[in-house]
Coordinates of C-alpha atoms and ligand atoms in Angstrom, one line a residue:
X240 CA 0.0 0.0 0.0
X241 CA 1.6 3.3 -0.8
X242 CA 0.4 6.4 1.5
X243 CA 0.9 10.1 0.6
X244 CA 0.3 12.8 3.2
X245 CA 0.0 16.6 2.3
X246 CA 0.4 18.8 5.3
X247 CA 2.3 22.3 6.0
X248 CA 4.1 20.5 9.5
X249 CA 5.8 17.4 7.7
X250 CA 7.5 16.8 10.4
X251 CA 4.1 16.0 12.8
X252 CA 4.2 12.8 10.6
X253 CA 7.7 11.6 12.1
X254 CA 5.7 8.6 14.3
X255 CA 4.7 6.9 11.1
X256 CA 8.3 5.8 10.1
X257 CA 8.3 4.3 14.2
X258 CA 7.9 0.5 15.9
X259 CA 5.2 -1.3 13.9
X260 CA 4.8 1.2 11.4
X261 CA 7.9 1.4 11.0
X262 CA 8.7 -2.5 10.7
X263 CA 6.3 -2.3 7.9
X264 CA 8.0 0.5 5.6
X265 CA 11.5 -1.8 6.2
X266 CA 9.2 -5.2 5.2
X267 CA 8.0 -2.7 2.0
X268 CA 4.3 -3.1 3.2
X269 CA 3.7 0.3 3.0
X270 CA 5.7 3.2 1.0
X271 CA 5.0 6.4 3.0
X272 CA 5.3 10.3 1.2
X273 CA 5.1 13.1 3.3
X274 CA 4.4 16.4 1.5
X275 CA 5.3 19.6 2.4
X276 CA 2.2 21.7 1.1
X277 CA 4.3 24.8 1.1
X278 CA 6.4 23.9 -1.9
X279 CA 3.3 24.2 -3.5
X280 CA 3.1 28.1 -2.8
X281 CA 4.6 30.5 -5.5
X282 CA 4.2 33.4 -3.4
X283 CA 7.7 34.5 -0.9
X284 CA 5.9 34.3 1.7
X285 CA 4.5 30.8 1.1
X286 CA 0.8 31.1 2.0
X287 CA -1.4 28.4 2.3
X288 CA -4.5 30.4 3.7
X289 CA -6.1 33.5 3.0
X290 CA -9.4 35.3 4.9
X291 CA -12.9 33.8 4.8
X292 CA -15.5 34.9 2.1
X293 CA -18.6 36.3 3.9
X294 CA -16.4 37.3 7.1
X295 CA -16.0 35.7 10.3
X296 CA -12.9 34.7 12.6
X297 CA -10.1 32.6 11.5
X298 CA -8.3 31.5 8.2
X299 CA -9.4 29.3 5.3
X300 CA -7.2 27.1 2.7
X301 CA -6.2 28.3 -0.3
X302 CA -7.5 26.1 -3.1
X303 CA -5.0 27.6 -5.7
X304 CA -2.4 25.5 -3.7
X305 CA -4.1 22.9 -3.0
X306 CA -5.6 21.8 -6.1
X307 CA -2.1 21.9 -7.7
X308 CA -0.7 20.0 -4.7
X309 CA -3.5 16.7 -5.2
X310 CA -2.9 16.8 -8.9
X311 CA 0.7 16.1 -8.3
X312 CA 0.3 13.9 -5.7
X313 CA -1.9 11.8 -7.6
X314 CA 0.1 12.3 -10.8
X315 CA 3.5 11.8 -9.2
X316 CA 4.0 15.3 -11.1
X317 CA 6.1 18.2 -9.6
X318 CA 7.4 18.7 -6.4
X319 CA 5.7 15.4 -5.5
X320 CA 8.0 13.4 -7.7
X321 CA 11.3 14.3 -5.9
X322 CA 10.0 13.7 -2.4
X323 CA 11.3 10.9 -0.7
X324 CA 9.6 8.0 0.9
X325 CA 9.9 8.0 5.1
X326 CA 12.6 5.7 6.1
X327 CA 11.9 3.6 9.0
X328 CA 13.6 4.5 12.6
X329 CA 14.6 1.5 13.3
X330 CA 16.5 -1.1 11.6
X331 CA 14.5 -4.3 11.7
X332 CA 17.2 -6.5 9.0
X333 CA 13.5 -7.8 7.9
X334 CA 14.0 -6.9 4.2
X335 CA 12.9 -9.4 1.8
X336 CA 11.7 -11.6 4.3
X337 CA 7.7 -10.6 3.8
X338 CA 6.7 -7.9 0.7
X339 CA 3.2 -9.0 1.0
X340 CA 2.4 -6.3 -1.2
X341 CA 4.6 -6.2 -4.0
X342 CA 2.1 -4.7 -7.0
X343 CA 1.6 -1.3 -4.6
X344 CA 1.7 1.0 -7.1
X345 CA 4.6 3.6 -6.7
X346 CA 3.4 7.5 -6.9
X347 CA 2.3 8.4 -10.1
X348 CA 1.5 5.0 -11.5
X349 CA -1.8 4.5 -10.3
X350 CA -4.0 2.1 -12.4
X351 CA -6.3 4.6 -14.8
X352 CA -9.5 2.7 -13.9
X353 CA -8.6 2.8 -10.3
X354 CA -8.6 6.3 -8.7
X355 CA -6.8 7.0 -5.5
X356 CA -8.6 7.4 -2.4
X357 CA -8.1 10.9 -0.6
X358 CA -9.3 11.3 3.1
X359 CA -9.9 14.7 3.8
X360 CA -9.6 14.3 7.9
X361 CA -12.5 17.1 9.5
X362 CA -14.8 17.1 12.4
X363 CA -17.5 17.4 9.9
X364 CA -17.0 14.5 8.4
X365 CA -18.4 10.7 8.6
X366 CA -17.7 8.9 11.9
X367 CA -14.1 6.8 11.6
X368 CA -14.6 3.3 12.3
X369 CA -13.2 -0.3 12.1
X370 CA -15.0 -1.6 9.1
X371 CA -13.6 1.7 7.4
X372 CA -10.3 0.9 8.5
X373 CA -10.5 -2.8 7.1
X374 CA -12.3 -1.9 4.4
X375 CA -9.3 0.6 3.6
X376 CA -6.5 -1.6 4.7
X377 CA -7.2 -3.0 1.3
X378 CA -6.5 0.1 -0.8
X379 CA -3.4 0.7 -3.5
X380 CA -2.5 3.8 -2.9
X381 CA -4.1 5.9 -0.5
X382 CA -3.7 10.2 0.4
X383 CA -4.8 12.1 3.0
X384 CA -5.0 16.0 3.1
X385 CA -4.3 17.6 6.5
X386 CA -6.3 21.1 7.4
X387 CA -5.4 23.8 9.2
X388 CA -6.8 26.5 10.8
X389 CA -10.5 27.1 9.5
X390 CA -10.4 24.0 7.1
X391 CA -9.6 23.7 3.8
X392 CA -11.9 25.5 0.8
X393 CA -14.8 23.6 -0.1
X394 CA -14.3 23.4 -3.7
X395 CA -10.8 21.5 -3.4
X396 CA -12.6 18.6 -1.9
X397 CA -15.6 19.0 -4.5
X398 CA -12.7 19.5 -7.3
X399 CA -10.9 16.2 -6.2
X400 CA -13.5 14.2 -7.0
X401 CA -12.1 14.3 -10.6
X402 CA -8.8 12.7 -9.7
X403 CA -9.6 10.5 -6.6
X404 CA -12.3 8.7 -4.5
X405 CA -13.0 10.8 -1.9
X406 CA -14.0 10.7 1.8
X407 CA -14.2 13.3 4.2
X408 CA -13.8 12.0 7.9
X409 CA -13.6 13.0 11.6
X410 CA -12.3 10.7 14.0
X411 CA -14.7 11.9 16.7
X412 CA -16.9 15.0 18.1
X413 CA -14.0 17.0 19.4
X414 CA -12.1 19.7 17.3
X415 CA -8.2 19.1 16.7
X416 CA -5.8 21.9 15.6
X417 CA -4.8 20.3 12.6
X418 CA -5.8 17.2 10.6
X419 CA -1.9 15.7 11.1
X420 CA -3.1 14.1 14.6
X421 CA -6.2 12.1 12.8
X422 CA -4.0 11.0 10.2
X423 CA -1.5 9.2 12.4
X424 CA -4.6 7.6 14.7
X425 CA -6.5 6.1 10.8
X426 CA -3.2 5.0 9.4
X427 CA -2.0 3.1 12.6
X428 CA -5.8 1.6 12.5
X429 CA -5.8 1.2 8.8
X430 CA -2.0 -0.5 8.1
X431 CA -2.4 -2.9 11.3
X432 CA -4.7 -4.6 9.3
X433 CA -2.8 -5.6 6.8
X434 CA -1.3 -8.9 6.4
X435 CA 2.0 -9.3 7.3
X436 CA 2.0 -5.8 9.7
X437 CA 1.1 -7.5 13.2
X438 CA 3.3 -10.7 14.0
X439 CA 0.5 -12.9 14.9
X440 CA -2.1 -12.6 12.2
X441 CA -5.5 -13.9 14.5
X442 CA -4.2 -11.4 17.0
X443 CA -6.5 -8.3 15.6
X444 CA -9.3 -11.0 15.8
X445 CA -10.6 -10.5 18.7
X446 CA -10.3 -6.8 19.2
X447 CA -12.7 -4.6 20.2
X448 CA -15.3 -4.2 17.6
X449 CA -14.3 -7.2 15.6
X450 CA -17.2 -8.6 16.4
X451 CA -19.1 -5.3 16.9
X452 CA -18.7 -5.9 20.9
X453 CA -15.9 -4.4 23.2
X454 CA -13.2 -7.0 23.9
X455 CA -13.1 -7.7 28.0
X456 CA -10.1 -7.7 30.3
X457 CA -6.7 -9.4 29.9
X458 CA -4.1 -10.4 32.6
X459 CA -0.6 -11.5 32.3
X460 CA 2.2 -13.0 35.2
X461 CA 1.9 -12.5 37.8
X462 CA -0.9 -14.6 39.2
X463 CA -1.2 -12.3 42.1
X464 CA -0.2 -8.6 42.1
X465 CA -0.6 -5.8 44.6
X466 CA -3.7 -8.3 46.3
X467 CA -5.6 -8.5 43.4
X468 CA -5.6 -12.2 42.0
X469 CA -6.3 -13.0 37.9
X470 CA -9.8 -14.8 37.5
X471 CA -9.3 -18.2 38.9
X472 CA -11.0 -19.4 35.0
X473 CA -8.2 -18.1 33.3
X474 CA -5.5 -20.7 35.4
X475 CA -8.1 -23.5 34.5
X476 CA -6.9 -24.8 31.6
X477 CA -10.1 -25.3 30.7
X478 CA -10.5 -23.2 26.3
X479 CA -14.3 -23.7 26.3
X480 CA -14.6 -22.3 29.7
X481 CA -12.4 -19.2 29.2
X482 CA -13.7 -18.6 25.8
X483 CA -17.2 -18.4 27.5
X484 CA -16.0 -16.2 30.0
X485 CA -14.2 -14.1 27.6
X486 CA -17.4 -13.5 26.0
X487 CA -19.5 -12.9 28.9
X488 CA -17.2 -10.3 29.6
X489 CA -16.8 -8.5 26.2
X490 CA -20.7 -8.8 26.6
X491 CA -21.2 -6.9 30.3
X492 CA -18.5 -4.3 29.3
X493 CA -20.0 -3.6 26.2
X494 CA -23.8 -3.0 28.0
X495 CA -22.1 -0.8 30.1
X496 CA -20.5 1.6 28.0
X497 CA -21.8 0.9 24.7
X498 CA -24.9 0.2 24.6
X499 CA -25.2 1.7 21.5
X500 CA -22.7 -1.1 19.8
X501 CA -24.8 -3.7 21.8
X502 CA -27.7 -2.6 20.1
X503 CA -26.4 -2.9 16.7
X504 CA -25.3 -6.5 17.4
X505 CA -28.7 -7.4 18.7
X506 CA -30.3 -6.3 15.6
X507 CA -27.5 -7.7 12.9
X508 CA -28.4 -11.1 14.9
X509 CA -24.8 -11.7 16.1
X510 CA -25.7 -12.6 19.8
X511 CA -26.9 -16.3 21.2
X512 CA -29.7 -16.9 23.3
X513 CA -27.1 -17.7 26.0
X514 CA -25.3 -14.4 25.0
X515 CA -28.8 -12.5 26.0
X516 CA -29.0 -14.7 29.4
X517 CA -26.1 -13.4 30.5
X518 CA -27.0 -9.9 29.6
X519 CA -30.4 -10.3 31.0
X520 CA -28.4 -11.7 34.3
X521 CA -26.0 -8.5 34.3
X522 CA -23.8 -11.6 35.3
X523 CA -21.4 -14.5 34.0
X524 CA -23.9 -17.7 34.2
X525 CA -23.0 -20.3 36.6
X526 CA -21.6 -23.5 34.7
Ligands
SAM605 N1 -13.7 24.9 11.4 C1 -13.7 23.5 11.4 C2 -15.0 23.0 11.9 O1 -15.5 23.5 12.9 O2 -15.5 21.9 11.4 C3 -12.6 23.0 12.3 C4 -11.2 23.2 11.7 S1 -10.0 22.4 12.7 C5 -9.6 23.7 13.8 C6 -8.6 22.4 11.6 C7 -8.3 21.0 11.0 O3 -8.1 20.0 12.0 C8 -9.4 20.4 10.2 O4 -9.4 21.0 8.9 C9 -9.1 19.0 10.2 O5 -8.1 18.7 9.2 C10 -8.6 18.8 11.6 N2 -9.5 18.2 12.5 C11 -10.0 18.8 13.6 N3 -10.8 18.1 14.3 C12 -10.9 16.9 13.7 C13 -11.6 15.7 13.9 N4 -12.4 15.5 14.9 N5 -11.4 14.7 13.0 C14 -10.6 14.8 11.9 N6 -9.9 16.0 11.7 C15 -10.0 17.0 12.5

């Protein structure tokens, strides 16, 4: 998957060439660009923004450097053909051990029938989720436009619909200062999907909202810490018993803070009639 990030603080993206991400840049999983949107700028003092038609606090971005700046990006035209791809922090020696994406297309080679997708992070945009981040941890080639200030002029998202597939998203009802924050939290959802990214493949399987409930508590050594002892089912041996505890828990933890999800999975039809005892119970059943 090849990922291209236009932003005016290039170096906010620094965490994406770090630890897992990082690993996956060395394994050639992912090819990251980070743009700086300013070389886009022809003006000396290099502005991106400009006042707000209609009046009103605040700046707005300019769409005669943005426009230019997605074309190129798209087109591997410009200043977006000599910038180089992050290089991971840490030397993993992983190379050529597992390119599970080897036909990643590299910038400016994108399929014709194929358009990129461009996620235009904004608080007024669709809800992020996990089905968008597996459905997206599928994608070729994949750009994200960070805002600043008031946002970015309309018609450059409207306008981009020309060149790319596009999705305007927010990761969640609060109000960032710049988009560069929500990037980093979709990618890291986004790429740890991918095969080959997390060491143990089933290990994303039972995450929260896998199964549209939250996943319950987990323990490790010791058996006994500060008084507090790890559930006796856990030290039983016993997989059918700790996988019905395990799910009894996802179960109560979900009912108590997201009852929202919990609804959703009672109408898609994905709990048992033993899955609504215990809820009814507001308990793990008795074996
Ligand atoms: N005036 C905008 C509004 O009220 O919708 C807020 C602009 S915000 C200060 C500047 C930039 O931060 C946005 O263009 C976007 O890139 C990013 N941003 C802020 N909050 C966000 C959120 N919840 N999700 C995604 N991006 C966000």
């Amino acid at each position: 998957m090849r990922l291209d990030v236009l932003t005016i603080f290039p170096e906010y993206l620094e965490p994406l060439r770090h630890a897992l991400l990082g690993k996956a840049i060395e394994q050639d999983i992912i090819q990251v660009g980070v743009h700086n949107l300013r070389e886009w700028t022809s003006d000396v003092h290099q502005a991106v923004d400009d006042s707000p038609y209609g009046g009103g606090p605040g700046m707005v971005m300019k769409p005669s450097v943005w426009g230019p700046a997605l074309d190129d990006v798209a087109a591997g035209t410009g200043p977006a053909a000599s910038c180089s791809d992050l290089i991971s922090s840490v030397p993993h020696r992983l190379l050529g051990t597992s390119s599970s994406d080897a036909a990643a297309p590299r910038l400016g080679e994108e399929s014709p029938t194929t358009k990129p997708l461009l996620i235009v992070p904004t608080p007024a945009g669709v809800p992020f989720t996990q089905d968008m981040a597996a459905r997206w941890s599928t994608e070729k080639h994949v750009v994200f436009a960070c805002g600043r200030y008031e946002g970015i002029d309309q018609r450059v998202v409207d306008d981009a619909a020309n060149t790319y597939r596009v999705e305007e998203v927010s990761i969640g009802d609060y109000v960032l200062i710049g988009g560069e924050v929500a990037v980093l939290v979709m990618v890291e959802a986004i790429v740890r999907l991918i095969p080959g990214v997390l060491g143990n493949a089933a290990s994303h399987q039972d995450d929260s909202f896998q199964n549209g409930l939250l996943e319950g508590p987990s323990y490790t050594k010791p058996r006994r810490w500060r008084g507090l002892d790890v559930p006796a089912v856990l030290l039983s041996g016993n997989h059918g018993k700790v996988e019905r505890w395990r799910r009894d828990q996802s179960l109560l933890k979900t009912a108590a803070r997201r009852p929202d999800l919990l609804e959703a999975a009672q109408e898609a039809g994905l709990l048992t009639k033993r899955d609504q005892q215990v809820l009814d119970a507001g308990t793990p059943l008795e074996e």
